[in-house]
Amino acid sequence: MSDHPTVRVLPLHTIHFEDYHIIDVRSPGEFAEFHIEGAHSIPIFNDEERAEVGTTYKQVGKEEAKMLGLSLVTPKLVSIVEKLKELKQAEDKPFLIYCARGGMRSHSVATVVNLMGMTSYQLEGGIRAYRQSIVSGLTGYAAKPKPFFVIEGLTGTRKTDLLEALEDEGYPVLNLERMAGHRGSIFGEIGTVGKSQKMFERELFNRLTEIGHTDYYIIESESKRIGKVLLPDWILNGKEKGTRLYIDYPFEKRVKTICETYEPEQYEPQIREALLHLKKRMAPDLFNDVLDCFDRQDYHQAVRLLLEQYYDPRYRYTARHYQSEPIRILMEDLEEGLAEIKRLLDGFSQWEFNYHLS
């Protein structure tokens, strides 16, 4: 081991992430908002400490902030090194360490790791460089628009199940709700964890890269916003011009699907709270009837009322604004619907799409 180990800085374009243990030394809050896929969170500051160091830097000075940071980090170094040793024992490969901009946080940890005889590198530009590469990549995809198949239908028509089945069979599906961590309604985050815009865009870029060359994309019909996430204009434009596949699924089966998806027995408090947000949009009698069903734990009837008197009428009103007519797919079960969609997709080259690249 050298008495004066140096930290080698690696540019993003030279890196294959699978060759390294990716270590994110930013605070937990920074990590939760956005991080490199597969990275391990080993923060040198918690969220409060990071804020304190930042305030000191702005209000007192750089040197004082550095000394405060050093006093906070020093007691944690042994624990940090032990965690890294555990990772190395599980899989013997070097460490790639990053912070916000490839600055002091990642450099200081990488230096200590090298001093302890474990090979580590610093990511040039930190998470900022990674973020810029994703934005650049998405800009490239936006510049090369493709036709879209858009799966749509009333609430509970198993559109997500169809997307997942198509994706499993290798079709070029963009599951936007999964990428957003949200099901696209007032109840959309129940049982899931919503993602930030940056995390969504990471997931979208990774999926587009995974798909590679394709003649078209398949999405579910979505509004501009899914939870906390705004969809990019090129996807919204693709949806508006795309070929619409309308799923027609029996009413009672829709009720059953919704109850199985949202699990009201487990998530009743969260669903009840979400209903309160709908109160101002619903007729008072309907709202009271739905709440009464929840009080009696008659969840199927609550869903029936919501579909018949709220969601279905809203969907039909919105559908009037489309310029094109959808292709209707009558579906009694998932397998039947999947087979018909695949038949349409596999005849792609014969279609005259309602799509213009201009």
mmCIF file of C-alpha atoms in Angstrom:
data_model
loop_
_atom_site.group_PDB
_atom_site.id
_atom_site.type_symbol
_atom_site.label_atom_id
_atom_site.label_comp_id
_atom_site.label_asym_id
_atom_site.label_seq_id
_atom_site.Cartn_x
_atom_site.Cartn_y
_atom_site.Cartn_z
ATOM 1 C CA MET A 1 0.000 0.000 0.000
ATOM 2 C CA SER A 2 1.379 3.388 -0.996
ATOM 3 C CA ASP A 3 2.068 5.918 1.731
ATOM 4 C CA HIS A 4 0.481 8.553 -0.498
ATOM 5 C CA PRO A 5 -2.496 7.000 -2.236
ATOM 6 C CA THR A 6 -4.198 9.189 -4.777
ATOM 7 C CA VAL A 7 -7.775 9.122 -5.892
ATOM 8 C CA ARG A 8 -8.304 8.503 -9.566
ATOM 9 C CA VAL A 9 -11.272 10.364 -11.057
ATOM 10 C CA LEU A 10 -13.250 8.503 -13.717
ATOM 11 C CA PRO A 11 -15.398 10.219 -16.379
ATOM 12 C CA LEU A 12 -18.905 8.834 -16.688
ATOM 13 C CA HIS A 13 -18.536 7.687 -20.296
ATOM 14 C CA THR A 14 -15.681 5.310 -19.371
ATOM 15 C CA ILE A 15 -17.638 3.459 -16.679
ATOM 16 C CA HIS A 16 -19.562 0.205 -16.681
ATOM 17 C CA PHE A 17 -21.444 0.443 -13.400
ATOM 18 C CA GLU A 18 -21.656 -3.320 -12.948
ATOM 19 C CA ASP A 19 -17.851 -3.409 -12.549
ATOM 20 C CA TYR A 20 -17.986 -1.413 -9.294
ATOM 21 C CA HIS A 21 -19.669 -1.104 -5.937
ATOM 22 C CA ILE A 22 -21.426 2.239 -6.482
ATOM 23 C CA ILE A 23 -21.308 4.289 -3.275
ATOM 24 C CA ASP A 24 -23.441 7.389 -2.752
ATOM 25 C CA VAL A 25 -22.082 9.433 0.167
ATOM 26 C CA ARG A 26 -24.708 12.192 -0.029
ATOM 27 C CA SER A 27 -27.366 12.638 2.633
ATOM 28 C CA PRO A 28 -30.364 10.265 2.808
ATOM 29 C CA GLY A 29 -32.672 12.967 1.479
ATOM 30 C CA GLU A 30 -30.502 13.563 -1.564
ATOM 31 C CA PHE A 31 -30.306 9.828 -2.197
ATOM 32 C CA ALA A 32 -34.089 9.398 -1.932
ATOM 33 C CA GLU A 33 -34.723 12.152 -4.465
ATOM 34 C CA PHE A 34 -32.321 10.746 -7.062
ATOM 35 C CA HIS A 35 -29.439 8.287 -7.271
ATOM 36 C CA ILE A 36 -27.598 6.018 -9.651
ATOM 37 C CA GLU A 37 -29.412 2.725 -10.100
ATOM 38 C CA GLY A 38 -27.879 0.045 -7.877
ATOM 39 C CA ALA A 39 -26.010 2.525 -5.681
ATOM 40 C CA HIS A 40 -25.521 1.918 -1.949
ATOM 41 C CA SER A 41 -26.369 4.830 0.338
ATOM 42 C CA ILE A 42 -23.524 5.357 2.829
ATOM 43 C CA PRO A 43 -23.955 9.015 3.826
ATOM 44 C CA ILE A 44 -21.267 10.988 5.602
ATOM 45 C CA PHE A 45 -23.870 13.536 6.794
ATOM 46 C CA ASN A 46 -27.485 13.050 7.737
ATOM 47 C CA ASP A 47 -29.975 15.582 6.343
ATOM 48 C CA GLU A 48 -29.712 17.895 9.362
ATOM 49 C CA GLU A 49 -25.912 17.849 9.356
ATOM 50 C CA ARG A 50 -25.794 18.603 5.643
ATOM 51 C CA ALA A 51 -28.082 21.600 6.190
ATOM 52 C CA GLU A 52 -25.901 22.798 9.072
ATOM 53 C CA VAL A 53 -22.713 22.585 6.997
ATOM 54 C CA GLY A 54 -24.404 24.401 4.114
ATOM 55 C CA THR A 55 -25.646 27.180 6.385
ATOM 56 C CA THR A 56 -22.187 27.579 7.902
ATOM 57 C CA TYR A 57 -20.652 27.824 4.429
ATOM 58 C CA LYS A 58 -23.069 30.585 3.391
ATOM 59 C CA GLN A 59 -23.182 32.562 6.612
ATOM 60 C CA VAL A 60 -19.684 32.116 8.090
ATOM 61 C CA GLY A 61 -17.242 30.855 5.498
ATOM 62 C CA LYS A 62 -15.719 27.983 3.554
ATOM 63 C CA GLU A 63 -12.992 27.087 6.046
ATOM 64 C CA GLU A 64 -15.402 27.047 8.964
ATOM 65 C CA ALA A 65 -17.760 24.786 7.011
ATOM 66 C CA LYS A 66 -14.883 22.421 6.193
ATOM 67 C CA MET A 67 -13.879 22.202 9.842
ATOM 68 C CA LEU A 68 -17.473 21.550 10.892
ATOM 69 C CA GLY A 69 -17.764 18.858 8.249
ATOM 70 C CA LEU A 70 -14.538 17.243 9.425
ATOM 71 C CA SER A 71 -15.755 17.176 13.026
ATOM 72 C CA LEU A 72 -18.999 15.511 11.950
ATOM 73 C CA VAL A 73 -17.421 12.938 9.641
ATOM 74 C CA THR A 74 -14.455 11.786 11.730
ATOM 75 C CA PRO A 75 -16.459 9.743 14.284
ATOM 76 C CA LYS A 76 -18.222 7.936 11.411
ATOM 77 C CA LEU A 77 -15.176 6.823 9.432
ATOM 78 C CA VAL A 78 -14.748 3.468 11.167
ATOM 79 C CA SER A 79 -18.391 2.589 10.553
ATOM 80 C CA ILE A 80 -18.167 3.679 6.914
ATOM 81 C CA VAL A 81 -15.067 1.565 6.300
ATOM 82 C CA GLU A 82 -16.679 -1.448 7.956
ATOM 83 C CA LYS A 83 -19.713 -1.189 5.691
ATOM 84 C CA LEU A 84 -17.472 -1.004 2.650
ATOM 85 C CA LYS A 85 -15.470 -4.023 3.799
ATOM 86 C CA GLU A 86 -18.703 -6.014 4.050
ATOM 87 C CA LEU A 87 -19.557 -5.118 0.469
ATOM 88 C CA LYS A 88 -16.089 -6.096 -0.701
ATOM 89 C CA GLN A 89 -16.264 -9.430 1.109
ATOM 90 C CA ALA A 90 -19.612 -10.164 -0.542
ATOM 91 C CA GLU A 91 -18.215 -9.309 -3.989
ATOM 92 C CA ASP A 92 -14.597 -8.407 -4.652
ATOM 93 C CA LYS A 93 -14.623 -5.396 -6.926
ATOM 94 C CA PRO A 94 -13.498 -1.765 -6.580
ATOM 95 C CA PHE A 95 -15.574 1.122 -5.297
ATOM 96 C CA LEU A 96 -16.890 4.041 -7.333
ATOM 97 C CA ILE A 97 -17.776 6.851 -4.970
ATOM 98 C CA TYR A 98 -19.829 9.908 -5.816
ATOM 99 C CA CYS A 99 -21.443 12.937 -4.203
ATOM 100 C CA ALA A 100 -23.286 15.906 -5.675
ATOM 101 C CA ARG A 101 -20.638 17.313 -8.007
ATOM 102 C CA GLY A 102 -17.629 15.099 -7.485
ATOM 103 C CA GLY A 103 -16.304 17.344 -4.721
ATOM 104 C CA MET A 104 -15.048 17.039 -1.174
ATOM 105 C CA ARG A 105 -17.486 14.466 0.168
ATOM 106 C CA SER A 106 -16.671 11.764 -2.355
ATOM 107 C CA HIS A 107 -12.981 12.690 -2.503
ATOM 108 C CA SER A 108 -12.534 12.463 1.268
ATOM 109 C CA VAL A 109 -14.212 9.045 1.512
ATOM 110 C CA ALA A 110 -12.318 7.684 -1.493
ATOM 111 C CA THR A 111 -9.055 8.853 0.057
ATOM 112 C CA VAL A 112 -9.771 7.037 3.326
ATOM 113 C CA VAL A 113 -10.838 3.881 1.484
ATOM 114 C CA ASN A 114 -7.601 3.870 -0.506
ATOM 115 C CA LEU A 115 -5.607 4.402 2.682
ATOM 116 C CA MET A 116 -7.259 1.257 4.054
ATOM 117 C CA GLY A 117 -5.976 -0.739 1.107
ATOM 118 C CA MET A 118 -9.232 -0.982 -0.847
ATOM 119 C CA THR A 119 -9.310 0.342 -4.395
ATOM 120 C CA SER A 120 -11.714 3.197 -4.919
ATOM 121 C CA TYR A 121 -12.379 5.786 -7.592
ATOM 122 C CA GLN A 122 -14.269 9.057 -7.664
ATOM 123 C CA LEU A 123 -16.986 9.766 -10.236
ATOM 124 C CA GLU A 124 -16.122 12.891 -12.172
ATOM 125 C CA GLY A 125 -18.902 15.436 -11.828
ATOM 126 C CA GLY A 126 -20.816 13.326 -9.314
ATOM 127 C CA ILE A 127 -24.556 12.783 -9.567
ATOM 128 C CA ARG A 128 -24.828 15.975 -11.581
ATOM 129 C CA ALA A 129 -22.883 14.400 -14.462
ATOM 130 C CA TYR A 130 -25.107 11.318 -14.291
ATOM 131 C CA ARG A 131 -28.229 13.477 -14.358
ATOM 132 C CA GLN A 132 -26.937 15.448 -17.346
ATOM 133 C CA SER A 133 -26.293 12.221 -19.257
ATOM 134 C CA ILE A 134 -29.918 11.145 -18.705
ATOM 135 C CA VAL A 135 -31.323 14.522 -19.808
ATOM 136 C CA SER A 136 -29.136 14.399 -22.910
ATOM 137 C CA GLY A 137 -30.221 10.838 -23.664
ATOM 138 C CA LEU A 138 -33.919 11.659 -23.337
ATOM 139 C CA THR A 139 -33.442 14.658 -25.613
ATOM 140 C CA GLY A 140 -32.082 12.266 -28.215
ATOM 141 C CA TYR A 141 -35.124 9.997 -27.967
ATOM 142 C CA ALA A 142 -37.465 12.987 -28.169
ATOM 143 C CA ALA A 143 -35.791 14.042 -31.408
ATOM 144 C CA LYS A 144 -36.659 10.695 -33.028
ATOM 145 C CA PRO A 145 -40.430 10.285 -32.525
ATOM 146 C CA LYS A 146 -42.107 6.959 -33.225
ATOM 147 C CA PRO A 147 -45.742 5.826 -33.466
ATOM 148 C CA PHE A 148 -47.538 4.919 -30.263
ATOM 149 C CA PHE A 149 -50.118 2.280 -29.468
ATOM 150 C CA VAL A 150 -52.216 3.656 -26.600
ATOM 151 C CA ILE A 151 -54.114 1.232 -24.383
ATOM 152 C CA GLU A 152 -57.127 2.951 -22.868
ATOM 153 C CA GLY A 153 -60.414 2.133 -21.221
ATOM 154 C CA LEU A 154 -62.569 2.770 -18.209
ATOM 155 C CA THR A 155 -61.118 2.408 -14.711
ATOM 156 C CA GLY A 156 -60.481 -1.212 -13.758
ATOM 157 C CA THR A 157 -60.123 -2.674 -17.261
ATOM 158 C CA ARG A 158 -56.765 -4.289 -16.399
ATOM 159 C CA LYS A 159 -54.745 -1.979 -18.627
ATOM 160 C CA THR A 160 -51.705 -2.292 -16.359
ATOM 161 C CA ASP A 161 -51.962 -6.078 -16.362
ATOM 162 C CA LEU A 162 -52.027 -6.037 -20.155
ATOM 163 C CA LEU A 163 -48.969 -3.780 -20.307
ATOM 164 C CA GLU A 164 -47.039 -6.008 -17.929
ATOM 165 C CA ALA A 165 -47.940 -9.137 -19.882
ATOM 166 C CA LEU A 166 -46.859 -7.510 -23.145
ATOM 167 C CA GLU A 167 -43.597 -6.346 -21.570
ATOM 168 C CA ASP A 168 -42.913 -9.863 -20.287
ATOM 169 C CA GLU A 169 -43.232 -11.100 -23.873
ATOM 170 C CA GLY A 170 -40.705 -8.568 -25.166
ATOM 171 C CA TYR A 171 -42.984 -5.884 -26.589
ATOM 172 C CA PRO A 172 -41.740 -2.238 -26.397
ATOM 173 C CA VAL A 173 -43.864 -1.170 -23.436
ATOM 174 C CA LEU A 174 -43.307 2.049 -21.501
ATOM 175 C CA ASN A 175 -45.053 1.417 -18.170
ATOM 176 C CA LEU A 176 -45.291 5.057 -17.148
ATOM 177 C CA GLU A 177 -47.236 4.482 -13.932
ATOM 178 C CA ARG A 178 -44.665 2.005 -12.650
ATOM 179 C CA MET A 179 -41.867 4.424 -13.499
ATOM 180 C CA ALA A 180 -43.694 7.162 -11.586
ATOM 181 C CA GLY A 181 -44.535 4.913 -8.621
ATOM 182 C CA HIS A 182 -48.155 6.014 -8.963
ATOM 183 C CA ARG A 183 -51.344 4.566 -10.470
ATOM 184 C CA GLY A 184 -52.484 7.831 -11.959
ATOM 185 C CA SER A 185 -55.506 8.699 -9.817
ATOM 186 C CA ILE A 186 -56.317 10.287 -6.453
ATOM 187 C CA PHE A 187 -55.740 6.804 -5.008
ATOM 188 C CA GLY A 188 -52.609 6.283 -7.068
ATOM 189 C CA GLU A 189 -49.960 6.234 -4.347
ATOM 190 C CA ILE A 190 -51.785 3.827 -2.027
ATOM 191 C CA GLY A 191 -49.584 0.773 -1.570
ATOM 192 C CA THR A 192 -46.794 2.323 -3.660
ATOM 193 C CA VAL A 193 -44.061 4.938 -3.231
ATOM 194 C CA GLY A 194 -44.198 7.922 -5.564
ATOM 195 C CA LYS A 195 -40.984 8.856 -7.332
ATOM 196 C CA SER A 196 -39.423 12.219 -8.036
ATOM 197 C CA GLN A 197 -39.233 13.681 -11.524
ATOM 198 C CA LYS A 198 -35.534 12.840 -11.691
ATOM 199 C CA MET A 199 -36.103 9.224 -10.658
ATOM 200 C CA PHE A 200 -38.897 8.882 -13.205
ATOM 201 C CA GLU A 201 -36.649 10.197 -15.951
ATOM 202 C CA ARG A 202 -33.915 7.773 -14.898
ATOM 203 C CA GLU A 203 -36.383 4.885 -15.166
ATOM 204 C CA LEU A 204 -37.669 6.132 -18.524
ATOM 205 C CA PHE A 205 -34.179 6.501 -19.987
ATOM 206 C CA ASN A 206 -33.134 3.059 -18.747
ATOM 207 C CA ARG A 207 -36.242 1.462 -20.246
ATOM 208 C CA LEU A 208 -35.780 3.205 -23.585
ATOM 209 C CA THR A 209 -32.169 2.030 -23.635
ATOM 210 C CA GLU A 210 -33.278 -1.503 -22.763
ATOM 211 C CA ILE A 211 -35.834 -1.526 -25.598
ATOM 212 C CA GLY A 212 -33.305 -0.274 -28.134
ATOM 213 C CA HIS A 213 -34.457 -0.161 -31.753
ATOM 214 C CA THR A 214 -38.215 -0.423 -32.147
ATOM 215 C CA ASP A 215 -40.812 0.628 -34.688
ATOM 216 C CA TYR A 216 -43.272 1.833 -32.043
ATOM 217 C CA TYR A 217 -43.965 2.186 -28.320
ATOM 218 C CA ILE A 218 -46.897 0.939 -26.245
ATOM 219 C CA ILE A 219 -48.255 3.037 -23.368
ATOM 220 C CA GLU A 220 -51.366 3.405 -21.278
ATOM 221 C CA SER A 221 -53.375 6.552 -21.863
ATOM 222 C CA GLU A 222 -52.266 9.018 -19.184
ATOM 223 C CA SER A 223 -52.830 12.651 -18.333
ATOM 224 C CA LYS A 224 -49.899 15.059 -18.301
ATOM 225 C CA ARG A 225 -49.261 14.459 -14.588
ATOM 226 C CA ILE A 226 -48.855 11.103 -12.853
ATOM 227 C CA GLY A 227 -48.530 11.767 -9.141
ATOM 228 C CA LYS A 228 -45.491 14.037 -8.704
ATOM 229 C CA VAL A 229 -44.282 13.442 -12.246
ATOM 230 C CA LEU A 230 -44.877 15.415 -15.432
ATOM 231 C CA LEU A 231 -44.728 13.421 -18.651
ATOM 232 C CA PRO A 232 -42.455 14.748 -21.407
ATOM 233 C CA ASP A 233 -44.129 16.468 -24.326
ATOM 234 C CA TRP A 234 -42.893 13.932 -26.880
ATOM 235 C CA ILE A 235 -44.770 11.139 -25.092
ATOM 236 C CA LEU A 236 -47.902 13.258 -24.728
ATOM 237 C CA ASN A 237 -47.732 14.122 -28.431
ATOM 238 C CA GLY A 238 -47.268 10.450 -29.252
ATOM 239 C CA LYS A 239 -50.311 9.605 -27.168
ATOM 240 C CA GLU A 240 -52.469 12.221 -28.897
ATOM 241 C CA LYS A 241 -51.481 11.003 -32.378
ATOM 242 C CA GLY A 242 -51.273 7.332 -31.534
ATOM 243 C CA THR A 243 -53.464 4.377 -32.419
ATOM 244 C CA ARG A 244 -55.993 3.923 -29.615
ATOM 245 C CA LEU A 245 -56.855 0.452 -28.333
ATOM 246 C CA TYR A 246 -59.958 0.675 -26.151
ATOM 247 C CA ILE A 247 -60.418 -2.200 -23.676
ATOM 248 C CA ASP A 248 -64.053 -3.150 -23.061
ATOM 249 C CA TYR A 249 -64.242 -5.263 -19.876
ATOM 250 C CA PRO A 250 -67.360 -6.382 -17.947
ATOM 251 C CA PHE A 251 -68.458 -4.041 -15.175
ATOM 252 C CA GLU A 252 -68.428 -6.518 -12.277
ATOM 253 C CA LYS A 253 -64.993 -7.763 -13.279
ATOM 254 C CA ARG A 254 -63.782 -4.167 -13.179
ATOM 255 C CA VAL A 255 -65.143 -3.849 -9.638
ATOM 256 C CA LYS A 256 -63.314 -7.005 -8.619
ATOM 257 C CA THR A 257 -60.066 -5.831 -10.243
ATOM 258 C CA ILE A 258 -60.146 -2.500 -8.405
ATOM 259 C CA CYS A 259 -60.762 -4.135 -5.031
ATOM 260 C CA GLU A 260 -57.908 -6.575 -5.626
ATOM 261 C CA THR A 261 -55.581 -3.793 -6.753
ATOM 262 C CA TYR A 262 -56.203 -1.294 -3.961
ATOM 263 C CA GLU A 263 -56.840 -3.780 -1.116
ATOM 264 C CA PRO A 264 -59.304 -1.661 0.900
ATOM 265 C CA GLU A 265 -59.190 -4.111 3.834
ATOM 266 C CA GLN A 266 -55.493 -3.236 4.273
ATOM 267 C CA TYR A 267 -55.464 0.398 3.162
ATOM 268 C CA GLU A 268 -58.876 1.652 4.301
ATOM 269 C CA PRO A 269 -57.528 4.725 6.209
ATOM 270 C CA GLN A 270 -55.499 5.864 3.197
ATOM 271 C CA ILE A 271 -58.406 5.268 0.808
ATOM 272 C CA ARG A 272 -60.793 7.124 3.108
ATOM 273 C CA GLU A 273 -58.369 10.064 3.245
ATOM 274 C CA ALA A 274 -58.105 10.072 -0.548
ATOM 275 C CA LEU A 275 -61.895 10.123 -0.791
ATOM 276 C CA LEU A 276 -61.943 13.299 1.254
ATOM 277 C CA HIS A 277 -59.881 14.959 -1.496
ATOM 278 C CA LEU A 278 -62.591 13.954 -3.981
ATOM 279 C CA LYS A 279 -65.407 15.399 -1.864
ATOM 280 C CA LYS A 280 -65.457 18.791 -3.573
ATOM 281 C CA ARG A 281 -65.744 17.110 -7.006
ATOM 282 C CA MET A 282 -68.529 14.690 -6.088
ATOM 283 C CA ALA A 283 -72.236 15.218 -5.546
ATOM 284 C CA PRO A 284 -72.892 15.313 -1.770
ATOM 285 C CA ASP A 285 -75.331 12.369 -1.901
ATOM 286 C CA LEU A 286 -72.807 10.233 -3.782
ATOM 287 C CA PHE A 287 -70.018 11.086 -1.378
ATOM 288 C CA ASN A 288 -72.171 10.189 1.618
ATOM 289 C CA ASP A 289 -73.300 6.915 0.031
ATOM 290 C CA VAL A 290 -69.704 5.897 -0.704
ATOM 291 C CA LEU A 291 -68.600 6.700 2.837
ATOM 292 C CA ASP A 292 -71.543 4.731 4.189
ATOM 293 C CA CYS A 293 -70.388 1.709 2.175
ATOM 294 C CA PHE A 294 -66.915 2.055 3.637
ATOM 295 C CA ASP A 295 -68.342 2.261 7.139
ATOM 296 C CA ARG A 296 -70.145 -1.022 6.466
ATOM 297 C CA GLN A 297 -67.026 -2.456 4.796
ATOM 298 C CA ASP A 298 -69.041 -3.049 1.644
ATOM 299 C CA TYR A 299 -66.113 -2.129 -0.557
ATOM 300 C CA HIS A 300 -67.487 -3.654 -3.753
ATOM 301 C CA GLN A 301 -70.599 -1.478 -3.541
ATOM 302 C CA ALA A 302 -68.471 1.600 -2.840
ATOM 303 C CA VAL A 303 -66.500 0.882 -6.013
ATOM 304 C CA ARG A 304 -69.693 0.327 -8.007
ATOM 305 C CA LEU A 305 -70.991 3.734 -6.966
ATOM 306 C CA LEU A 306 -67.698 5.446 -7.765
ATOM 307 C CA LEU A 307 -67.527 3.862 -11.201
ATOM 308 C CA GLU A 308 -71.152 4.381 -12.189
ATOM 309 C CA GLN A 309 -71.589 7.923 -10.921
ATOM 310 C CA TYR A 310 -68.126 9.465 -10.961
ATOM 311 C CA TYR A 311 -65.290 7.804 -12.907
ATOM 312 C CA ASP A 312 -67.164 6.420 -15.912
ATOM 313 C CA PRO A 313 -69.024 9.678 -16.689
ATOM 314 C CA ARG A 314 -65.771 11.658 -16.385
ATOM 315 C CA TYR A 315 -63.977 9.280 -18.730
ATOM 316 C CA ARG A 316 -66.741 9.421 -21.326
ATOM 317 C CA TYR A 317 -66.748 13.220 -21.203
ATOM 318 C CA THR A 318 -62.984 13.345 -21.779
ATOM 319 C CA ALA A 319 -63.176 10.776 -24.593
ATOM 320 C CA ARG A 320 -65.404 13.102 -26.616
ATOM 321 C CA HIS A 321 -62.432 15.382 -27.235
ATOM 322 C CA TYR A 322 -60.423 12.786 -29.167
ATOM 323 C CA GLN A 323 -60.243 13.348 -32.917
ATOM 324 C CA SER A 324 -59.812 9.659 -33.799
ATOM 325 C CA GLU A 325 -61.960 6.616 -33.101
ATOM 326 C CA PRO A 326 -60.425 3.806 -31.020
ATOM 327 C CA ILE A 327 -60.136 0.170 -31.978
ATOM 328 C CA ARG A 328 -62.432 -1.624 -29.519
ATOM 329 C CA ILE A 329 -61.212 -4.821 -27.911
ATOM 330 C CA LEU A 330 -63.883 -6.890 -26.164
ATOM 331 C CA MET A 331 -62.235 -8.758 -23.308
ATOM 332 C CA GLU A 332 -63.743 -11.332 -20.981
ATOM 333 C CA ASP A 333 -60.381 -12.272 -19.442
ATOM 334 C CA LEU A 334 -56.764 -11.156 -19.629
ATOM 335 C CA GLU A 335 -55.659 -13.904 -22.009
ATOM 336 C CA GLU A 336 -58.349 -13.003 -24.531
ATOM 337 C CA GLY A 337 -57.466 -9.316 -24.482
ATOM 338 C CA LEU A 338 -53.747 -10.020 -24.659
ATOM 339 C CA ALA A 339 -54.178 -12.283 -27.695
ATOM 340 C CA GLU A 340 -56.165 -9.647 -29.582
ATOM 341 C CA ILE A 341 -53.687 -6.850 -28.806
ATOM 342 C CA LYS A 342 -50.786 -9.052 -29.922
ATOM 343 C CA ARG A 343 -52.617 -9.817 -33.162
ATOM 344 C CA LEU A 344 -52.966 -6.096 -33.824
ATOM 345 C CA LEU A 345 -49.378 -5.306 -32.863
ATOM 346 C CA ASP A 346 -47.933 -8.110 -34.944
ATOM 347 C CA GLY A 347 -49.707 -6.679 -37.967
ATOM 348 C CA PHE A 348 -48.035 -3.321 -37.348
ATOM 349 C CA SER A 349 -46.606 -2.885 -40.840
ATOM 350 C CA GLN A 350 -50.083 -3.140 -42.374
ATOM 351 C CA TRP A 351 -51.557 -0.332 -40.303
ATOM 352 C CA GLU A 352 -52.305 3.187 -41.445
ATOM 353 C CA PHE A 353 -51.594 5.056 -38.233
ATOM 354 C CA ASN A 354 -53.200 8.267 -37.103
ATOM 355 C CA TYR A 355 -49.699 9.538 -36.606
ATOM 356 C CA HIS A 356 -47.638 12.223 -38.304
ATOM 357 C CA LEU A 357 -44.006 12.884 -37.524
ATOM 358 C CA SER A 358 -44.289 16.533 -38.435
#
